[in-house]
Amino acid sequence: MAAISYDKPFIRITGLKKSFGEQKTLQGVDLDIYHGETLVLIGPSGEGKSVLLKHIIGLLNPDDGKVELEGTDLSHMKERELLKMRRRMGYLFQNAALFDSLTVAENVAFPLLEAGIRDRTEINKRVQEALELVELGEHKDKMPVNLSGGMRKRVGIARAIISKPDCVLYDEPTAGLDPIVTDVIDLMIQRLQKRFQVTSIVITHDMGSVFKIADRVAMLKNGVIYFIGTPGELKQSSDPEIQNFIAGRSGMCA
Amino acid sequence: MNFPFGILAISGRWFLDFLAYLGELGALSGQLVESIKLGAIRGRLMLQQIVTIGYGSQAVVIVTGAFTGAVFTAQSYFKFKDFGIESSVGGIVSVSLCRELGPVLAGLMVTGRVGASMAAEIGTMKVSEQIDALRVMGAHPVDYLVLPRFLAMVISMPLLISECIAFGLGASFLVGTGIFNIPYAWYWKHVVDHTGLEDVGFGMIKGFVFGILIVLISCHQGLIANNGAVGVGLGTTRAVVYSSLSLLVCNFFLTFFLNYFFPLGSAM
């Protein structure tokens, strides 16, 4: 494992609250994320994992509390200032959110163009590299509509990592993918961490992935961080709720 | 609630919603101005939009202009003949096309064609998180989506209106001289005598303002779309309805305002 420094948080979330109408989604989330670690976010569906991730990158504004990136408060920044901060991060949307007016290669090249890179040969080289990393090298001239759900997701991953960001946020990177591709994605997240010390925050429901890639696991439940610790601690936890979640036991009878 | 207060509450809510809507449009204009000031112009996107908005709308605008010019000529001729001034048809048609029919009809046709597609395209991007994807990758949605459309529109609208007027006048000429046998020279003399550069300017300024209205209203509807396919449909409908209505209302006030600078006749 690459060296992770646990002395100073890279991203610090304090007292984060967010409601949508009557629905109180986040009710005071406190979480520190450190440089170079892979933090996996688990928890029941609809409890605000994606909402938390969107706050980290500033797509949503909190009702209360704040998100700091290396000490800079993101939660009260103007959109144009946020745009610059966001270039340090990559984000994979749950549904990939590819631009359907652009080809796969143009989608993947987008962050590079936005970062001001104009050298065509460099862009083409990096796009090819990123697509080969997710095993889509030969599909670069297709339009997103002509791809399967899993392929779209992998294009989304290529797009999220191409600009070599300091931190990548993955919203369910392996949902809907076959076991082999899931393994490829898991290994890729690990490789990025080892080679470039990329900090990753991963939302997943795949417990296999959790134990394979996580340095720490956080469980979001009822709008707060219900558990945080290493995968080992998660396994050892005596809390029946956590054990049921890991094992996938609903407690219902057939 | 009691009868009179209920009505007050409903109309009050309606009025407040309207003010809120104007506020949102104002905020979008502010962002647009900021985006222009920052010089965030994306040439390629703007050219693409000029092709879609300007080049693509030509056929619609030309047919509209031509048939309006033709039918207006026929109707004017029927009435003017009673007074024995049928040769002056060219003058009235030309002035009307420049000042009112050209800008308004071209504006309405462009609203239907372009406003709807802007709202639908941006709305679909909104509900499929593509707008969030832009933001995540460091591109401001106003810079990337609204500004290129705005610039393309303010460049294209005056040109489209010119085409509408030119083809309207051409059709009027054919109908007037070809079907109703008004002598060429008479027809043309009335057109030239009654139409000045200020009449053409009148239409161009209107076109410019209508272009801004259509872009702001349509893009705004796209950017606020939610609730999936239903929301995009609703946004598209609203974009066309609000743009058309505001265009017609604005046209009335603009006519009085512009007539102060470019007076027509001696009525005011």
XYZ file of C-alpha atoms in Angstrom:
522
model
C 0.000 0.000 0.000
C 1.162 3.498 -0.752
C 1.880 5.775 2.141
C -1.235 7.469 3.442
C -0.665 10.389 5.750
C -3.266 10.452 8.478
C -2.064 13.648 10.152
C -3.838 16.274 8.044
C -7.178 15.669 6.322
C -7.371 16.314 2.585
C -11.134 16.744 2.687
C -12.885 17.572 5.953
C -16.664 17.455 6.248
C -18.187 18.925 9.392
C -21.816 18.963 10.511
C -23.143 18.629 6.961
C -26.918 18.891 6.751
C -29.123 18.777 3.693
C -32.878 18.442 3.293
C -34.987 18.153 0.162
C -38.362 19.532 1.158
C -39.598 17.420 4.052
C -37.000 14.749 3.502
C -33.967 15.211 5.766
C -31.272 13.422 3.805
C -28.084 14.376 5.628
C -28.405 15.202 9.306
C -24.949 16.219 10.437
C -22.271 14.240 8.643
C -18.696 14.485 9.989
C -16.009 12.818 7.931
C -12.295 13.282 7.270
C -10.689 11.947 4.126
C -6.907 11.687 3.956
C -4.434 12.046 1.112
C -3.928 8.900 -0.856
C -6.506 6.727 0.844
C -9.408 4.821 -0.650
C -12.506 5.425 1.388
C -15.502 3.275 0.579
C -18.933 4.602 1.383
C -21.580 1.988 2.043
C -25.114 2.145 3.354
C -28.725 1.503 2.445
C -30.047 2.946 -0.825
C -31.657 6.356 -0.660
C -29.803 7.413 2.478
C -27.815 10.163 0.779
C -24.516 8.620 -0.279
C -24.688 10.298 -3.693
C -25.864 13.513 -2.048
C -22.798 13.443 0.199
C -20.529 12.885 -2.794
C -22.152 15.802 -4.644
C -21.474 18.056 -1.670
C -17.804 17.104 -1.719
C -17.460 18.348 -5.286
C -19.726 21.343 -4.737
C -22.619 20.333 -6.998
C -24.977 20.830 -4.058
C -24.883 23.500 -1.375
C -25.368 22.327 2.205
C -28.137 23.723 4.397
C -25.661 23.717 7.258
C -22.103 22.621 7.927
C -19.160 22.760 5.565
C -16.837 20.903 3.266
C -13.182 21.888 3.270
C -10.581 20.910 0.704
C -7.145 21.348 2.280
C -8.566 23.986 4.583
C -10.500 25.913 1.899
C -14.226 26.030 2.543
C -16.059 24.899 -0.624
C -19.587 25.215 0.668
C -19.823 29.001 0.305
C -17.774 29.422 -2.828
C -19.106 30.982 -5.996
C -19.595 28.657 -8.961
C -16.733 30.171 -10.945
C -14.263 29.710 -8.063
C -15.526 26.188 -7.565
C -14.869 25.375 -11.218
C -11.123 25.797 -10.617
C -11.182 23.664 -7.468
C -13.122 20.958 -9.250
C -10.393 20.512 -11.842
C -8.412 18.785 -9.081
C -11.137 16.174 -8.786
C -12.685 13.566 -11.012
C -16.269 12.418 -10.666
C -18.049 9.357 -11.959
C -21.824 9.794 -12.062
C -24.103 6.933 -11.179
C -25.515 6.935 -14.717
C -22.157 8.011 -16.224
C -23.724 11.283 -17.574
C -21.830 11.130 -20.873
C -22.474 13.957 -23.335
C -24.624 12.323 -25.969
C -23.681 14.859 -28.618
C -20.015 13.841 -28.433
C -18.233 10.597 -29.340
C -16.619 8.410 -26.702
C -13.183 9.885 -27.453
C -14.507 13.460 -27.343
C -16.194 12.739 -24.029
C -12.991 11.404 -22.541
C -10.953 14.302 -23.965
C -13.328 16.896 -22.487
C -11.538 17.435 -19.140
C -8.216 17.872 -20.957
C -9.651 20.520 -23.282
C -11.210 22.291 -20.308
C -7.827 22.278 -18.583
C -6.465 24.183 -21.586
C -4.486 21.404 -23.276
C -4.494 21.996 -27.036
C -1.820 19.592 -28.297
C -3.793 17.138 -30.447
C -1.241 14.332 -30.349
C -0.960 14.495 -26.573
C -4.745 14.493 -26.190
C -5.140 11.517 -28.535
C -2.418 9.616 -26.718
C -3.941 10.206 -23.297
C -7.463 9.396 -24.487
C -6.193 6.127 -25.938
C -4.407 5.292 -22.674
C -7.436 6.077 -20.546
C -9.747 4.035 -22.766
C -7.380 1.078 -22.813
C -7.275 1.192 -19.021
C -11.018 0.458 -19.014
C -10.672 -1.911 -21.995
C -12.583 0.239 -24.466
C -9.745 1.163 -26.817
C -11.566 0.055 -29.956
C -14.835 1.849 -29.199
C -13.547 5.397 -29.196
C -15.425 6.611 -32.269
C -18.836 5.345 -31.151
C -21.568 7.579 -29.809
C -22.640 6.978 -26.181
C -26.156 5.867 -27.250
C -24.602 2.877 -29.021
C -22.884 1.599 -25.890
C -24.192 -0.801 -23.248
C -24.765 0.459 -19.700
C -21.554 -1.111 -18.438
C -19.529 0.349 -21.289
C -20.926 3.809 -20.628
C -19.905 3.522 -17.025
C -16.371 2.586 -18.058
C -16.219 5.584 -20.410
C -17.358 7.673 -17.435
C -14.473 6.263 -15.403
C -11.996 7.010 -18.185
C -13.314 10.564 -18.305
C -13.063 10.941 -14.528
C -9.422 9.871 -14.344
C -7.937 11.205 -17.574
C -6.771 14.537 -16.174
C -4.926 12.681 -13.367
C -6.870 14.416 -10.591
C -5.748 14.365 -6.950
C -9.016 12.848 -5.930
C -11.599 10.756 -7.751
C -15.164 10.308 -6.556
C -16.877 7.178 -7.866
C -20.635 6.809 -7.570
C -21.199 3.067 -7.916
C -18.397 2.302 -10.384
C -19.153 -1.403 -10.593
C -22.952 -1.521 -10.427
C -24.279 -3.451 -13.415
C -20.881 -4.713 -14.527
C -19.929 -8.375 -14.883
C -17.595 -9.891 -12.260
C -14.513 -9.752 -14.480
C -14.944 -6.082 -15.404
C -15.731 -5.350 -11.753
C -12.351 -6.823 -10.891
C -10.700 -4.749 -13.629
C -12.228 -1.561 -12.195
C -11.264 -2.496 -8.635
C -7.682 -3.145 -9.722
C -7.646 0.111 -11.638
C -8.681 2.085 -8.548
C -5.916 0.358 -6.602
C -3.378 0.981 -9.369
C -4.210 4.706 -9.479
C -3.740 4.888 -5.748
C -0.393 3.091 -5.811
C 1.031 4.843 -8.827
C -0.285 8.388 -8.488
C -1.371 8.527 -4.813
C -4.899 9.319 -5.975
C -7.404 9.729 -3.171
C -10.578 7.810 -3.966
C -14.022 7.933 -2.467
C -16.110 5.051 -3.730
C -19.794 4.394 -3.244
C -20.546 0.737 -3.739
C -22.960 -1.991 -2.798
C -20.526 -4.709 -3.786
C -19.110 -6.100 -0.542
C -16.417 -7.962 -2.480
C -15.099 -4.626 -3.768
C -15.270 -3.128 -0.290
C -12.898 -5.686 1.168
C -10.663 -5.627 -1.891
C -10.036 -1.893 -2.279
C -10.935 -0.044 0.921
C -8.392 1.459 3.297
C -11.303 2.644 5.393
C -15.031 2.058 5.174
C -17.725 4.526 6.191
C -21.345 3.521 6.558
C -23.964 6.205 6.059
C -27.258 5.452 7.763
C -30.119 7.678 8.868
C -28.266 10.758 7.622
C -25.144 10.317 9.759
C -21.902 8.317 9.612
C -22.996 5.181 11.433
C -19.666 3.421 11.248
C -16.146 4.323 10.199
C -13.112 2.071 10.336
C -10.947 -0.363 8.438
C -12.495 -3.265 6.516
C -11.137 -5.544 9.240
C -12.967 -3.571 11.924
C -16.108 -3.676 9.801
C -15.932 -7.462 9.621
C -15.300 -7.749 13.354
C -18.120 -5.351 14.294
C -20.569 -6.773 16.756
C -23.376 -4.492 15.581
C -26.101 -6.718 14.115
C -27.199 -3.988 11.681
C -23.718 -3.890 10.166
C -23.414 -7.656 10.069
C -26.796 -7.964 8.358
C -25.802 -5.323 5.817
C -22.510 -7.046 4.984
C -24.115 -10.443 4.671
C -27.165 -9.107 2.835
C -29.728 -10.434 5.316
C -33.021 -8.587 5.304
C -34.554 -10.622 8.109
C -37.616 -11.379 6.002
C -38.967 -14.875 5.485
C -39.794 -16.398 2.116
C -60.767 31.091 3.096
C -63.339 33.844 2.567
C -64.364 34.663 -0.966
C -62.584 37.962 -1.618
C -59.387 36.971 0.179
C -59.145 33.701 -1.705
C -59.069 35.569 -4.997
C -56.503 37.998 -3.622
C -54.364 35.124 -2.428
C -54.464 33.403 -5.798
C -53.677 36.535 -7.780
C -51.034 37.517 -5.237
C -49.323 34.124 -5.531
C -49.498 34.422 -9.294
C -47.922 37.854 -9.186
C -45.165 36.722 -6.823
C -44.401 33.731 -9.050
C -44.160 36.093 -11.998
C -41.741 38.344 -10.122
C -39.676 35.326 -9.102
C -39.576 34.232 -12.731
C -38.373 37.675 -13.844
C -35.755 37.505 -11.096
C -34.475 34.179 -12.420
C -34.277 35.560 -15.953
C -32.425 38.572 -14.563
C -29.973 36.310 -12.761
C -29.353 34.344 -15.956
C -28.757 37.613 -17.850
C -26.285 38.607 -15.152
C -24.396 35.343 -15.564
C -24.442 35.806 -19.308
C -22.968 39.301 -19.014
C -20.308 37.938 -16.658
C -19.538 35.213 -19.137
C -19.195 37.769 -21.965
C -16.942 39.953 -19.808
C -14.684 36.997 -19.034
C -14.428 36.458 -22.771
C -15.383 32.830 -22.420
C -16.320 32.619 -26.086
C -16.087 29.162 -27.615
C -15.774 29.753 -31.328
C -16.498 26.229 -32.502
C -19.673 25.910 -30.437
C -20.835 29.317 -31.639
C -20.292 28.353 -35.278
C -22.203 25.113 -34.731
C -25.078 27.120 -33.299
C -24.985 29.615 -36.168
C -25.390 26.657 -38.517
C -28.298 25.250 -36.485
C -30.028 28.517 -35.699
C -29.191 30.712 -38.653
C -28.478 28.487 -41.606
C -31.072 25.905 -40.568
C -33.898 28.396 -40.089
C -33.568 30.013 -43.498
C -36.112 27.886 -45.339
C -38.786 28.423 -42.702
C -38.195 32.155 -42.552
C -38.047 32.595 -46.343
C -41.309 30.717 -46.937
C -42.991 32.678 -44.145
C -41.767 35.995 -45.534
C -42.630 35.194 -49.132
C -46.185 34.048 -48.547
C -46.902 36.835 -46.070
C -45.630 39.407 -48.557
C -47.706 37.829 -51.319
C -50.963 37.645 -49.380
C -50.519 41.085 -47.866
C -50.028 42.480 -51.354
C -53.220 40.812 -52.567
C -55.347 42.036 -49.653
C -53.978 45.584 -49.865
C -54.518 45.613 -53.609
C -58.192 44.592 -53.278
C -58.907 47.493 -50.910
C -56.581 50.063 -52.435
C -58.182 49.525 -55.832
C -61.410 50.999 -54.406
C -59.513 54.210 -53.779
C -57.628 54.045 -57.045
C -54.224 53.959 -55.345
C -53.348 50.355 -56.125
C -49.907 51.287 -57.421
C -48.876 52.377 -53.906
C -49.264 48.820 -52.600
C -45.484 48.362 -52.799
C -44.916 51.162 -50.300
C -47.241 49.855 -47.603
C -46.076 46.265 -47.995
C -42.438 47.254 -47.841
C -42.799 49.429 -44.728
C -44.940 46.821 -42.953
C -42.485 44.064 -43.747
C -39.519 46.049 -42.483
C -41.111 47.388 -39.350
C -43.508 44.685 -38.183
C -44.146 41.601 -40.285
C -40.525 40.716 -40.976
C -39.215 40.836 -37.402
C -42.354 39.494 -35.714
C -43.072 36.613 -38.083
C -39.428 35.608 -38.394
C -39.152 35.893 -34.597
C -42.161 33.667 -34.049
C -40.960 31.082 -36.555
C -37.495 31.028 -34.987
C -39.084 30.685 -31.539
C -40.972 27.620 -32.650
C -38.027 26.068 -34.382
C -35.044 27.096 -32.291
C -36.484 28.024 -28.893
C -38.114 24.621 -28.577
C -34.973 22.759 -29.552
C -32.830 24.801 -27.143
C -35.149 24.116 -24.227
C -35.423 20.422 -25.104
C -31.707 19.916 -25.631
C -30.561 21.763 -22.521
C -33.444 20.290 -20.500
C -32.457 16.755 -21.482
C -28.874 17.515 -20.506
C -30.146 18.794 -17.176
C -32.268 15.781 -16.293
C -29.577 13.314 -17.409
C -26.975 15.074 -15.212
C -24.931 16.207 -18.225
C -25.058 19.780 -16.922
C -23.641 18.583 -13.613
C -21.000 16.724 -15.608
C -20.034 20.014 -17.277
C -19.740 21.682 -13.875
C -17.677 18.825 -12.487
C -15.217 19.110 -15.347
C -14.758 22.818 -14.838
C -17.014 24.163 -17.595
C -19.613 26.748 -16.591
C -22.978 25.783 -18.132
C -23.654 29.400 -19.113
C -20.273 29.652 -20.875
C -20.710 26.321 -22.571
C -24.398 26.282 -23.445
C -25.996 29.715 -23.210
C -23.285 32.064 -24.490
C -22.703 30.287 -27.840
C -26.458 30.193 -28.454
C -26.814 33.826 -27.462
C -24.063 35.001 -29.805
C -25.309 32.816 -32.639
C -28.800 34.190 -32.156
C -27.895 37.888 -32.094
C -25.796 37.355 -35.217
C -28.384 35.241 -37.030
C -31.611 37.033 -36.173
C -30.987 40.284 -38.072
C -29.816 38.269 -41.084
C -32.858 35.995 -40.974
C -35.127 38.997 -40.718
C -33.393 40.592 -43.703
C -34.065 37.443 -45.683
C -37.671 37.391 -44.540
C -38.129 41.003 -45.654
C -36.280 40.523 -48.955
C -38.257 37.464 -49.943
C -41.491 39.062 -48.752
C -40.837 42.059 -50.939
C -39.810 39.833 -53.849
C -43.052 37.864 -53.595
C -45.017 41.069 -53.273
C -43.353 42.376 -56.410
C -44.210 39.213 -58.339
C -47.821 39.221 -57.188
C -48.283 42.984 -57.640
C -46.765 43.241 -61.087
C -47.418 39.718 -62.336
C -50.981 39.026 -61.179
C -52.409 42.505 -60.639
C -50.506 44.166 -63.482
C -49.198 47.134 -61.497
C -46.512 48.710 -63.696
C -42.979 47.794 -62.560
C -41.798 51.365 -62.361
C -44.788 52.528 -60.324
C -44.515 49.643 -57.943
C -40.803 50.107 -57.426
C -41.008 53.907 -57.104
C -43.466 53.547 -54.204
C -41.238 51.001 -52.498
C -38.182 53.238 -52.725
C -40.035 56.446 -51.826
C -41.649 55.033 -48.705
C -38.894 52.809 -47.375
C -35.888 54.373 -45.721
C -32.813 53.009 -44.028
C -34.479 53.761 -40.699
C -37.272 51.304 -41.504
C -34.723 48.581 -42.117
C -32.874 49.562 -38.930
C -36.177 49.370 -37.066
C -36.553 45.726 -38.057
C -32.947 44.830 -37.325
C -33.083 46.298 -33.807
C -36.286 44.413 -33.130
C -34.706 41.221 -34.396
C -31.744 41.715 -32.093
C -34.001 42.212 -29.053
C -36.241 39.251 -29.990
C -33.152 37.088 -30.357
C -32.086 37.927 -26.802
C -35.593 37.204 -25.478
C -35.824 33.833 -27.219
C -32.383 32.699 -26.039
C -32.847 33.782 -22.434
C -36.323 32.334 -22.019
C -35.615 29.065 -23.822
C -32.249 28.383 -22.211
C -33.695 29.222 -18.798
C -36.483 26.682 -19.265
C -33.868 24.103 -20.196
C -31.627 24.869 -17.244
C -34.436 24.586 -14.690
C -35.911 21.381 -16.149
C -36.452 18.550 -13.710
C -38.728 15.558 -13.350
C -37.440 13.648 -16.366
C -39.211 13.447 -19.714
C -42.358 15.156 -18.404
C -40.301 18.084 -17.137
C -38.452 18.469 -20.432
C -41.761 18.436 -22.325
C -43.220 21.048 -20.019
C -40.097 23.190 -20.302
C -40.203 23.024 -24.086
C -43.848 24.060 -24.194
C -43.201 26.903 -21.790
C -40.159 28.044 -23.742
C -42.235 28.439 -26.912
C -45.285 29.961 -25.214
C -43.354 32.407 -23.020
C -40.993 33.414 -25.820
C -43.808 34.026 -28.301
C -45.934 35.989 -25.865
C -43.072 38.092 -24.544
C -41.991 38.717 -28.137
C -45.437 40.043 -29.073
C -45.783 42.192 -25.950
C -42.243 43.475 -26.255
C -42.876 44.256 -29.937
C -45.676 46.652 -29.008
C -43.553 48.656 -26.582
C -40.525 48.493 -28.841
C -42.580 49.947 -31.698
C -43.476 53.006 -29.646
C -39.962 53.349 -28.296
C -38.284 53.021 -31.684
C -40.848 55.222 -33.406
C -39.625 58.034 -31.192
C -36.206 57.755 -32.870
C -37.331 56.648 -36.344
C -40.755 58.261 -36.750
C -43.124 56.938 -39.375
C -45.200 59.694 -40.937
C -46.150 62.623 -38.699
C -48.563 60.961 -36.243
C -46.281 61.247 -33.242
